[in-house]
Backbone as ProteinMPNN parsed JSONL, in Angstrom:
{"seq_chain_A": "XXXXXXXXXXXXXXXXXXXXXXXXXXXXXXXXXXXXXXXXXXXXXXXXXXXXXXXXXXXXXXXXXXXXXXXXXXXXXXXXXXXXXXXXXXXXXXXXXXXXXXXXXXXXXXXXXXXXXXXXXXXXXXXXXXXXXXXXXXXXXXXXXXXXXXXXXXXXXXXXXXXXXXXXXXXXXXXXXXXXXXXXXXX", "coords_chain_A": {"N_chain_A": [[96.243, 88.254, 51.546], [97.516, 90.279, 54.116], [96.537, 91.021, 57.49], [95.119, 94.146, 58.172], [95.881, 96.903, 60.19], [96.613, 97.604, 63.614], [99.623, 96.213, 64.829], [99.958, 93.189, 66.731], [100.475, 93.357, 70.21], [103.246, 92.347, 72.087], [103.775, 90.775, 75.116], [106.469, 91.19, 77.056], [107.002, 90.14, 79.619], [105.352, 87.895, 79.763], [106.418, 86.323, 77.711], [108.994, 85.956, 78.705], [108.381, 84.465, 81.017], [107.412, 82.075, 79.89], [109.777, 81.159, 78.666], [111.47, 80.938, 80.92], [110.169, 78.955, 82.414], [110.538, 76.808, 80.696], [113.379, 76.672, 80.652], [113.828, 76.105, 83.34], [112.56, 73.626, 83.626], [113.737, 71.99, 81.605], [116.391, 72.658, 81.364], [118.81, 75.173, 80.82], [120.664, 75.143, 78.633], [119.5, 73.236, 77.017], [117.367, 74.285, 75.666], [116.349, 76.044, 72.837], [116.369, 79.314, 71.271], [114.558, 79.355, 69.159], [112.762, 77.369, 69.977], [111.74, 78.603, 72.248], [110.473, 80.834, 71.084], [108.493, 79.534, 69.547], [107.007, 78.233, 71.579], [106.112, 80.444, 72.989], [104.525, 81.643, 71.16], [105.38, 83.621, 69.379], [107.173, 85.328, 66.779], [110.487, 84.429, 65.697], [112.026, 86.627, 65.087], [110.662, 88.708, 66.45], [111.062, 87.806, 69.058], [113.866, 88.055, 69.322], [114.03, 90.776, 69.044], [112.926, 91.685, 71.41], [114.473, 90.327, 73.307], [117.749, 90.102, 73.098], [119.38, 87.91, 73.5], [119.58, 84.539, 74.861], [120.325, 84.675, 77.517], [119.43, 87.211, 78.219], [116.721, 86.79, 78.471], [116.633, 85.569, 80.893], [117.785, 87.355, 82.778], [116.136, 89.556, 82.87], [114.603, 90.737, 85.029], [116.309, 91.81, 86.922], [117.106, 94.494, 86.807], [114.793, 95.906, 87.581], [114.57, 95.138, 90.26], [116.99, 96.248, 91.253], [116.492, 98.962, 90.736], [114.237, 99.457, 92.413], [115.401, 98.927, 94.886], [117.587, 100.816, 95.05], [116.17, 103.231, 94.9], [114.63, 103.035, 97.232], [116.663, 103.043, 99.097], [117.709, 105.622, 98.843], [115.603, 107.035, 99.935], [115.549, 106.45, 102.621], [115.248, 107.305, 106.091], [117.46, 109.642, 107.647], [118.155, 109.201, 110.265], [118.339, 106.513, 110.682], [120.404, 103.635, 111.21], [123.073, 102.409, 109.118], [122.752, 99.664, 108.742], [120.032, 99.238, 109.451], [118.742, 100.808, 107.51], [119.598, 99.603, 105.131], [118.527, 97.031, 105.403], [115.775, 97.611, 105.364], [115.59, 98.758, 102.795], [116.412, 96.617, 101.179], [114.311, 94.858, 101.688], [112.202, 96.215, 100.461], [113.185, 96.276, 97.825], [113.158, 93.535, 97.246], [110.496, 92.988, 97.222], [108.551, 91.83, 95.101], [106.153, 92.461, 92.546], [102.971, 90.804, 92.702], [102.281, 89.565, 90.273], [104.695, 88.851, 89.134], [106.051, 87.154, 90.777], [106.168, 84.35, 90.406], [107.647, 84.28, 88.023], [110.024, 85.391, 88.939], [110.854, 83.448, 90.781], [111.35, 81.239, 89.038], [113.356, 82.442, 87.463], [115.485, 82.853, 89.3], [116.009, 80.217, 90.006], [116.88, 79.15, 87.589], [119.203, 80.67, 87.151], [120.728, 79.801, 89.324], [121.065, 77.112, 88.615], [122.556, 77.258, 86.304], [125.609, 78.182, 86.193], [127.153, 79.789, 84.429], [125.498, 81.853, 83.712], [125.765, 83.711, 85.664], [127.794, 85.422, 84.966], [126.631, 87.145, 83.152], [124.93, 88.793, 84.636], [126.756, 89.969, 86.255], [127.85, 92.619, 86.119], [125.702, 94.273, 86.829], [125.254, 93.367, 89.432], [127.734, 94.031, 90.536], [127.598, 96.831, 90.335], [125.463, 97.323, 92.038], [126.61, 96.453, 94.427], [128.66, 98.366, 94.685], [127.056, 100.592, 95.113], [125.98, 99.951, 97.625], [128.334, 99.887, 99.165], [129.138, 102.613, 98.984], [126.91, 103.797, 100.231], [127.008, 102.703, 102.873], [129.496, 103.71, 103.683], [129.052, 106.528, 103.552], [126.82, 106.81, 105.304], [127.891, 105.865, 107.683], [129.969, 107.558, 108.083], [132.531, 107.01, 107.087], [135.372, 105.972, 105.108], [135.003, 104.922, 101.714], [136.833, 103.061, 101.039], [137.536, 101.742, 103.291], [138.247, 98.797, 104.993], [136.385, 97.45, 106.7], [133.959, 98.627, 105.938], [133.792, 97.844, 103.235], [133.751, 95.032, 103.489], [131.42, 94.637, 105.093], [129.447, 95.647, 103.353], [129.672, 93.902, 101.134], [129.036, 91.479, 102.367], [126.352, 91.925, 103.065], [125.178, 92.172, 100.491], [125.747, 89.619, 99.475], [124.38, 88.02, 101.336], [121.699, 88.799, 100.912], [121.387, 87.963, 98.264], [121.842, 85.189, 98.557], [119.662, 84.564, 100.18], [117.496, 85.109, 98.479], [117.965, 83.196, 96.488], [117.742, 80.861, 98.035], [115.026, 81.074, 98.748], [113.862, 80.77, 96.204], [114.538, 78.145, 95.514], [114.202, 76.4, 97.771], [112.456, 77.566, 99.573], [109.33, 78.953, 100.83], [106.489, 81.12, 100.824], [107.04, 84.648, 100.679], [109.499, 86.439, 98.721], [110.628, 88.773, 99.853], [110.348, 88.333, 102.56], [112.12, 86.243, 103.045], [114.571, 87.514, 102.461], [114.542, 89.519, 104.419], [114.623, 87.955, 106.766], [117.14, 86.732, 106.456], [118.887, 88.961, 106.485], [118.399, 89.846, 109.048], [119.741, 87.99, 110.513], [122.317, 88.822, 110.439], [122.656, 90.736, 112.283]], "CA_chain_A": [[96.51, 89.581, 52.019], [97.699, 90.327, 55.564], [95.584, 91.789, 58.281], [95.422, 95.561, 58.27], [95.61, 97.421, 61.526], [97.693, 97.69, 64.571], [100.223, 94.907, 65.104], [99.726, 92.602, 68.047], [101.459, 93.718, 71.225], [103.83, 91.182, 72.736], [104.076, 91.024, 76.52], [107.787, 90.623, 77.355], [106.958, 89.35, 80.851], [104.745, 86.597, 79.448], [107.407, 85.584, 76.92], [110.057, 85.578, 79.637], [107.881, 83.392, 81.877], [107.409, 80.848, 79.086], [111.171, 80.73, 78.528], [112.009, 80.543, 82.223], [109.586, 77.645, 82.756], [111.23, 75.818, 79.867], [114.756, 76.554, 81.145], [113.766, 75.484, 84.654], [112.167, 72.222, 83.459], [114.566, 71.228, 80.677], [117.787, 73.091, 81.411], [119.058, 76.359, 79.998], [121.339, 74.799, 77.38], [118.689, 72.307, 76.227], [116.269, 74.998, 75.021], [116.808, 77.03, 71.851], [115.526, 80.504, 71.1], [113.464, 78.966, 68.272], [111.777, 76.656, 70.793], [111.082, 79.606, 73.091], [109.572, 81.606, 70.22], [107.338, 78.691, 69.213], [106.197, 78.023, 72.779], [105.502, 81.723, 73.394], [103.633, 82.092, 70.095], [105.902, 84.831, 68.751], [108.164, 85.027, 65.75], [111.892, 84.461, 66.121], [112.448, 88.019, 64.945], [110.092, 89.461, 67.57], [111.736, 87.362, 70.277], [115.191, 88.671, 69.372], [113.852, 92.217, 69.225], [112.688, 91.877, 72.841], [115.556, 89.714, 74.081], [118.816, 89.85, 72.125], [120.067, 86.647, 73.78], [118.899, 83.694, 75.84], [120.63, 85.186, 78.856], [118.573, 88.379, 78.459], [115.435, 86.257, 78.929], [116.788, 85.193, 82.296], [118.165, 88.467, 83.65], [115.249, 90.689, 82.671], [114.021, 91.36, 86.211], [117.297, 92.326, 87.86], [117.106, 95.96, 86.798], [113.664, 96.383, 88.372], [114.968, 94.96, 91.657], [118.023, 97.247, 91.561], [115.848, 100.28, 90.755], [113.43, 99.561, 93.642], [116.327, 98.953, 96.015], [118.319, 102.082, 95.132], [115.205, 104.29, 95.226], [114.295, 102.881, 98.651], [117.841, 103.431, 99.869], [117.759, 107.091, 98.824], [114.492, 107.579, 100.717], [115.612, 106.043, 104.028], [115.482, 108.416, 107.027], [118.872, 109.798, 108.006], [118.412, 108.77, 111.637], [118.518, 105.06, 110.71], [121.766, 103.145, 110.999], [123.235, 101.848, 107.772], [122.174, 98.313, 108.742], [118.57, 99.367, 109.435], [118.341, 101.352, 106.22], [119.825, 98.592, 104.094], [117.546, 95.95, 105.589], [114.488, 98.113, 104.868], [115.676, 98.935, 101.344], [116.428, 95.286, 100.563], [112.947, 94.319, 101.773], [111.435, 96.876, 99.398], [113.694, 95.789, 96.541], [112.768, 92.132, 97.056], [109.036, 92.883, 97.178], [108.172, 91.755, 93.69], [104.697, 92.461, 92.333], [102.391, 89.457, 92.701], [102.236, 88.959, 88.941], [106.018, 88.416, 88.68], [106.689, 86.304, 91.781], [106.489, 83.062, 89.777], [108.738, 84.532, 87.088], [111.231, 85.601, 89.742], [111.271, 82.136, 91.307], [111.978, 80.5, 87.934], [114.58, 83.151, 87.077], [116.534, 82.57, 90.272], [116.35, 78.79, 89.916], [117.669, 78.952, 86.366], [120.526, 81.266, 87.393], [121.451, 78.889, 90.219], [121.374, 75.871, 87.907], [123.478, 77.512, 85.187], [126.58, 79.147, 86.71], [127.658, 80.73, 83.419], [124.602, 83.002, 83.657], [126.239, 84.682, 86.637], [128.637, 86.407, 84.287], [125.775, 88.115, 82.465], [124.433, 89.752, 85.621], [127.85, 90.393, 87.126], [128.019, 94.075, 86.16], [124.616, 94.847, 87.613], [125.528, 93.015, 90.828], [128.879, 94.849, 90.957], [127.113, 98.21, 90.506], [124.661, 97.306, 93.259], [127.562, 96.364, 95.534], [129.294, 99.688, 94.821], [126.045, 101.456, 95.73], [125.91, 99.603, 99.043], [129.59, 100.355, 99.776], [129.052, 104.076, 99.121], [125.893, 104.115, 101.227], [127.525, 102.382, 104.202], [130.565, 104.672, 103.984], [128.456, 107.843, 103.824], [125.954, 106.757, 106.486], [128.703, 105.616, 108.872], [131.034, 108.549, 108.157], [133.817, 106.326, 106.875], [135.844, 105.96, 103.725], [134.504, 103.801, 100.914], [137.919, 102.087, 100.898], [137.737, 101.128, 104.601], [138.027, 97.346, 104.901], [135.143, 97.068, 107.375], [132.853, 99.086, 105.083], [133.749, 96.989, 102.041], [133.34, 93.684, 103.889], [130.015, 94.686, 105.49], [128.617, 95.828, 102.16], [129.691, 92.669, 100.348], [128.304, 90.455, 103.12], [124.93, 92.224, 102.899], [124.78, 91.826, 99.121], [125.79, 88.156, 99.361], [123.3, 87.449, 102.15], [120.427, 89.029, 100.214], [121.381, 87.082, 97.097], [121.668, 83.812, 99.045], [118.286, 84.424, 100.663], [116.602, 85.027, 97.315], [118.167, 81.886, 95.862], [117.126, 79.873, 98.923], [113.575, 81.189, 98.583], [113.479, 80.239, 94.891], [114.777, 76.709, 95.418], [113.742, 75.617, 98.92], [111.575, 78.305, 100.459], [107.959, 79.249, 100.458], [106.186, 82.488, 101.218], [107.416, 85.768, 99.822], [110.95, 86.667, 98.665], [111.051, 89.84, 100.769], [110.439, 87.768, 103.904], [113.376, 85.487, 103.099], [115.658, 88.487, 102.541], [114.485, 90.153, 105.73], [115.116, 86.97, 107.742], [118.592, 86.563, 106.281], [119.605, 90.146, 106.939], [118.27, 89.934, 110.509], [120.749, 87.084, 111.087], [123.613, 89.502, 110.45], [122.702, 91.623, 113.442]], "C_chain_A": [[96.55, 89.555, 53.543], [96.625, 91.174, 56.219], [96.05, 93.235, 58.376], [95.095, 96.002, 59.688], [96.85, 97.4, 62.381], [98.299, 96.311, 64.82], [99.965, 94.471, 66.546], [100.852, 93.014, 68.999], [101.934, 92.449, 71.913], [104.203, 91.574, 74.158], [105.421, 90.375, 76.864], [107.801, 89.764, 78.612], [106.377, 87.967, 80.603], [105.719, 85.724, 78.652], [108.527, 85.084, 77.834], [109.614, 84.431, 80.537], [107.853, 82.06, 81.132], [108.827, 80.29, 78.989], [111.725, 80.213, 79.849], [111.443, 79.204, 82.681], [110.294, 76.54, 81.974], [112.653, 75.589, 80.364], [114.781, 75.807, 82.473], [113.456, 73.991, 84.535], [113.186, 71.397, 82.674], [116.058, 71.527, 80.758], [118.018, 74.216, 80.42], [119.648, 75.997, 78.635], [120.497, 73.911, 76.464], [117.592, 72.997, 75.421], [116.835, 76.055, 74.074], [115.872, 78.236, 71.818], [114.36, 80.191, 70.168], [112.368, 78.24, 69.042], [111.028, 77.618, 71.714], [110.065, 80.387, 72.265], [108.311, 80.804, 69.903], [106.424, 78.521, 70.431], [105.476, 79.296, 73.221], [104.555, 82.267, 72.333], [104.067, 83.412, 69.465], [106.905, 84.421, 67.675], [109.564, 85.105, 66.348], [112.397, 85.901, 66.101], [111.925, 88.881, 66.102], [110.775, 89.092, 68.883], [113.097, 88.042, 70.407], [115.109, 90.194, 69.493], [113.649, 92.54, 70.712], [113.874, 91.433, 73.696], [116.679, 89.333, 73.124], [119.587, 88.55, 72.354], [119.231, 85.816, 74.751], [119.121, 84.213, 77.25], [119.756, 86.391, 79.199], [117.174, 87.95, 78.913], [115.478, 85.959, 80.432], [116.966, 86.416, 83.19], [117.221, 89.653, 83.579], [114.749, 91.398, 83.909], [115.02, 91.997, 87.168], [117.296, 93.846, 87.92], [115.97, 96.534, 87.631], [113.961, 96.263, 89.863], [115.956, 96.054, 92.057], [117.424, 98.653, 91.637], [115.027, 100.483, 92.03], [114.339, 99.717, 94.858], [117.017, 100.313, 96.135], [117.386, 103.249, 95.443], [114.845, 104.229, 96.71], [115.458, 103.322, 99.531], [117.958, 104.951, 99.959], [116.718, 107.712, 99.748], [114.539, 107.215, 102.204], [115.894, 107.248, 104.915], [116.944, 108.456, 107.477], [119.175, 109.361, 109.431], [118.534, 107.245, 111.765], [120.0, 104.726, 110.581], [121.859, 102.594, 109.582], [122.602, 100.462, 107.693], [120.646, 98.356, 108.669], [118.077, 99.829, 108.066], [118.492, 100.321, 105.107], [118.824, 97.446, 104.202], [116.183, 96.377, 105.042], [114.501, 98.248, 103.345], [115.701, 97.591, 100.62], [115.038, 94.662, 100.604], [112.082, 94.913, 100.669], [111.883, 96.368, 98.023], [113.225, 94.382, 96.222], [111.259, 91.92, 97.084], [108.602, 92.973, 95.718], [106.659, 91.802, 93.569], [104.181, 91.023, 92.221], [102.458, 88.782, 91.336], [103.611, 88.551, 88.412], [106.738, 87.534, 89.709], [107.07, 84.954, 91.171], [107.657, 83.215, 88.816], [110.052, 84.678, 87.847], [111.752, 84.283, 90.299], [111.964, 81.316, 90.216], [113.316, 81.128, 87.556], [115.735, 82.789, 88.014], [116.947, 81.103, 90.251], [117.201, 78.506, 88.695], [119.08, 79.505, 86.547], [121.357, 80.357, 88.294], [121.899, 77.629, 89.487], [122.416, 76.049, 86.799], [124.485, 78.589, 85.597], [127.102, 80.158, 85.679], [126.757, 81.958, 83.294], [125.015, 84.088, 84.65], [127.082, 85.766, 86.004], [127.81, 87.498, 83.627], [125.287, 89.19, 83.43], [125.516, 90.343, 86.501], [127.994, 91.907, 87.213], [126.919, 94.742, 86.962], [124.824, 94.566, 89.095], [126.697, 93.855, 91.356], [128.453, 96.296, 91.186], [126.282, 98.316, 91.783], [125.574, 97.258, 94.487], [128.264, 97.697, 95.759], [128.32, 100.679, 95.471], [125.972, 101.209, 97.229], [127.169, 100.081, 99.768], [129.526, 101.864, 100.012], [128.043, 104.466, 100.201], [126.412, 103.873, 102.642], [128.6, 103.396, 104.597], [129.988, 106.037, 104.349], [127.655, 107.834, 105.121], [126.773, 106.613, 107.769], [129.864, 106.597, 109.02], [132.42, 107.958, 108.01], [134.18, 106.391, 105.406], [135.269, 104.749, 102.988], [135.591, 102.745, 100.664], [138.238, 101.386, 102.219], [137.368, 99.645, 104.505], [136.707, 96.93, 105.539], [133.919, 97.457, 106.539], [132.692, 98.147, 103.89], [133.252, 95.59, 102.394], [131.862, 93.675, 104.278], [129.095, 94.783, 104.277], [128.546, 94.539, 101.342], [128.956, 91.538, 101.05], [126.797, 90.682, 102.976], [124.433, 91.821, 101.513], [124.73, 90.303, 98.966], [124.664, 87.505, 100.147], [121.943, 87.624, 101.472], [120.307, 88.102, 99.003], [121.153, 85.629, 97.512], [120.238, 83.574, 99.515], [117.302, 84.304, 99.508], [116.736, 83.676, 96.616], [117.553, 80.785, 96.712], [115.615, 79.877, 98.745], [113.129, 80.52, 97.283], [113.557, 78.715, 94.839], [114.089, 75.927, 96.538], [112.664, 76.278, 99.765], [110.145, 78.384, 99.969], [107.699, 80.679, 100.896], [106.679, 83.499, 100.193], [108.928, 85.985, 99.834], [111.427, 87.73, 99.646], [111.166, 89.326, 102.204], [111.731, 86.97, 104.074], [114.57, 86.433, 103.222], [115.692, 89.138, 103.912], [115.017, 89.21, 106.813], [116.621, 86.819, 107.663], [119.359, 87.762, 106.816], [119.484, 90.328, 108.449], [119.288, 89.027, 111.193], [122.113, 87.752, 111.21], [123.75, 90.471, 111.619], [122.513, 93.075, 113.137]], "O_chain_A": [[95.731, 88.898, 54.185], [95.912, 91.936, 55.566], [97.223, 93.509, 58.629], [94.14, 95.52, 60.298], [97.97, 97.204, 61.91], [97.565, 95.34, 65.002], [99.782, 95.293, 67.444], [102.027, 93.017, 68.63], [101.134, 91.587, 72.276], [104.867, 92.587, 74.377], [105.511, 89.151, 76.955], [108.525, 88.771, 78.676], [106.85, 86.979, 81.165], [105.824, 84.523, 78.899], [108.95, 83.932, 77.742], [110.396, 83.515, 80.794], [108.233, 81.03, 81.689], [109.051, 79.098, 79.204], [112.374, 79.168, 79.889], [112.162, 78.401, 83.276], [110.606, 75.479, 82.516], [113.091, 74.445, 80.486], [115.656, 74.972, 82.704], [114.027, 73.18, 85.265], [113.468, 70.251, 83.024], [116.884, 70.749, 80.282], [117.48, 74.204, 79.313], [119.186, 76.487, 77.604], [120.756, 73.843, 75.263], [116.954, 72.364, 74.58], [117.688, 76.856, 74.456], [114.733, 78.173, 72.282], [113.266, 80.717, 70.37], [111.183, 78.462, 68.796], [109.827, 77.467, 71.933], [108.927, 80.579, 72.694], [107.199, 81.326, 69.981], [105.205, 78.651, 70.318], [104.37, 79.238, 73.758], [103.853, 83.249, 72.577], [103.23, 84.222, 69.067], [107.414, 83.3, 67.677], [109.789, 85.759, 67.366], [113.115, 86.328, 67.006], [112.667, 89.687, 66.663], [111.036, 89.957, 69.72], [113.443, 88.545, 71.476], [116.039, 90.824, 69.997], [114.147, 93.552, 71.205], [114.228, 92.084, 74.678], [116.566, 88.337, 72.409], [120.364, 88.133, 71.495], [118.3, 86.319, 75.38], [118.211, 84.193, 78.078], [119.381, 86.568, 80.358], [116.518, 88.676, 79.661], [114.475, 86.088, 81.136], [116.353, 86.496, 84.254], [117.501, 90.682, 84.194], [114.485, 92.598, 83.838], [114.619, 92.657, 88.126], [117.472, 94.419, 88.995], [116.155, 97.539, 88.316], [113.649, 97.166, 90.639], [115.777, 96.712, 93.082], [117.802, 99.444, 92.5], [115.1, 101.539, 92.659], [114.079, 100.532, 95.743], [117.029, 100.902, 97.216], [117.767, 104.163, 96.174], [114.763, 105.265, 97.37], [115.251, 103.911, 100.591], [118.267, 105.497, 101.018], [116.934, 108.8, 100.283], [113.664, 107.626, 102.966], [116.683, 108.119, 104.548], [117.575, 107.415, 107.662], [120.341, 109.169, 109.776], [118.807, 106.743, 112.856], [120.755, 105.444, 109.926], [120.843, 102.345, 108.932], [121.981, 100.122, 106.685], [120.037, 97.599, 107.914], [117.104, 99.293, 107.535], [117.62, 100.186, 104.249], [118.332, 96.952, 103.188], [115.516, 95.611, 104.346], [113.528, 97.889, 102.682], [115.083, 97.441, 99.566], [114.631, 94.003, 99.647], [111.32, 94.199, 100.017], [111.053, 96.068, 97.165], [112.929, 94.065, 95.07], [110.793, 90.785, 96.98], [108.328, 94.051, 95.191], [105.954, 91.238, 94.406], [104.873, 90.142, 91.71], [102.668, 87.572, 91.246], [103.692, 87.957, 87.337], [107.911, 87.205, 89.526], [108.177, 84.466, 91.395], [108.559, 82.377, 88.794], [111.077, 84.141, 87.428], [112.958, 84.033, 90.288], [113.04, 80.762, 90.443], [114.3, 80.417, 87.353], [116.831, 82.457, 87.561], [118.118, 80.787, 90.458], [118.138, 77.709, 88.757], [120.05, 78.868, 86.136], [122.549, 80.164, 88.057], [123.003, 77.136, 89.72], [123.079, 75.088, 86.408], [124.246, 79.776, 85.375], [127.457, 81.278, 86.047], [127.206, 83.001, 82.819], [124.651, 85.252, 84.487], [127.08, 86.908, 86.464], [128.241, 88.648, 83.551], [125.238, 90.368, 83.076], [125.226, 91.135, 87.398], [128.24, 92.429, 88.3], [127.184, 95.688, 87.703], [124.593, 95.443, 89.928], [126.657, 94.334, 92.489], [128.908, 96.924, 92.142], [126.392, 99.296, 92.52], [125.326, 97.951, 95.474], [128.445, 98.116, 96.903], [128.726, 101.507, 96.286], [125.91, 102.154, 98.015], [127.078, 100.623, 100.869], [129.823, 102.337, 101.109], [128.303, 105.369, 100.996], [126.274, 104.734, 103.511], [128.606, 103.884, 105.727], [130.392, 106.636, 105.346], [127.789, 108.739, 105.943], [126.412, 107.16, 108.811], [130.652, 106.494, 109.959], [133.358, 108.345, 108.706], [133.381, 106.817, 104.571], [135.075, 103.685, 103.578], [135.306, 101.667, 100.143], [139.118, 100.527, 102.262], [136.305, 99.292, 103.995], [135.978, 96.125, 104.96], [132.956, 96.694, 106.449], [131.583, 97.712, 103.577], [132.424, 95.026, 101.679], [131.12, 92.795, 103.84], [128.087, 94.081, 104.193], [127.466, 94.137, 100.909], [128.316, 90.718, 100.391], [126.047, 89.725, 102.786], [123.38, 91.197, 101.387], [123.783, 89.765, 98.393], [124.057, 86.542, 99.678], [121.131, 86.7, 101.461], [119.247, 87.527, 98.755], [120.363, 84.92, 96.889], [119.67, 82.508, 99.278], [116.38, 83.489, 99.554], [115.74, 83.084, 96.201], [116.914, 79.875, 96.183], [114.995, 78.823, 98.609], [112.138, 79.79, 97.264], [112.733, 78.071, 94.19], [113.461, 74.901, 96.279], [112.026, 75.618, 100.586], [109.803, 77.95, 98.869], [108.63, 81.374, 101.303], [106.722, 83.224, 98.994], [109.575, 85.741, 100.852], [112.513, 87.605, 100.213], [111.983, 89.824, 102.979], [112.361, 87.02, 105.13], [115.482, 86.176, 104.007], [116.762, 89.289, 104.502], [115.78, 89.633, 107.682], [117.301, 86.782, 108.688], [120.359, 87.605, 107.515], [120.376, 90.906, 109.07], [119.658, 89.275, 112.341], [122.962, 87.311, 111.985], [124.843, 90.963, 111.902], [122.536, 93.905, 114.047]]}, "name": "protein", "num_of_chains": 1, "seq": "XXXXXXXXXXXXXXXXXXXXXXXXXXXXXXXXXXXXXXXXXXXXXXXXXXXXXXXXXXXXXXXXXXXXXXXXXXXXXXXXXXXXXXXXXXXXXXXXXXXXXXXXXXXXXXXXXXXXXXXXXXXXXXXXXXXXXXXXXXXXXXXXXXXXXXXXXXXXXXXXXXXXXXXXXXXXXXXXXXXXXXXXXXX"}
């Protein structure tokens, strides 16, 4: 007879960390969902309920970053330039809670090592880029189709992404410091 009572709660962050460590050590394609479930001590069914695909295990933290960033952007003082506001908002977005810094490092390393994973997060990155374009256009009193606005926004997004990847692979310290340093290089 089975145990009566409340079912065990599964921590998605803990499961994701187990998977990301495995992907980082062995390679994304070398690890199956069954192996992740076994290593995380959860059933295959529970794993798929939390993460419908292997890629979902990797991209789980991007939404939290995007939410922190967009909320910070909305709250920036109107007297800041677009560059100042974006730098501050990116710093806030890249300030991951201490308990997920390791997960974030593994996540970014796995994404860098497996280029096909970029397609999974492409829509979220594109939405974030559109947000930056709109913000720069509004803050600078320009059209969102202005070439300078579009280029500046895309450069900022690319620089922040490159800084986070650098931090994950070669850097030390905190991710927000790497992003802040990178964006300060843009002037």
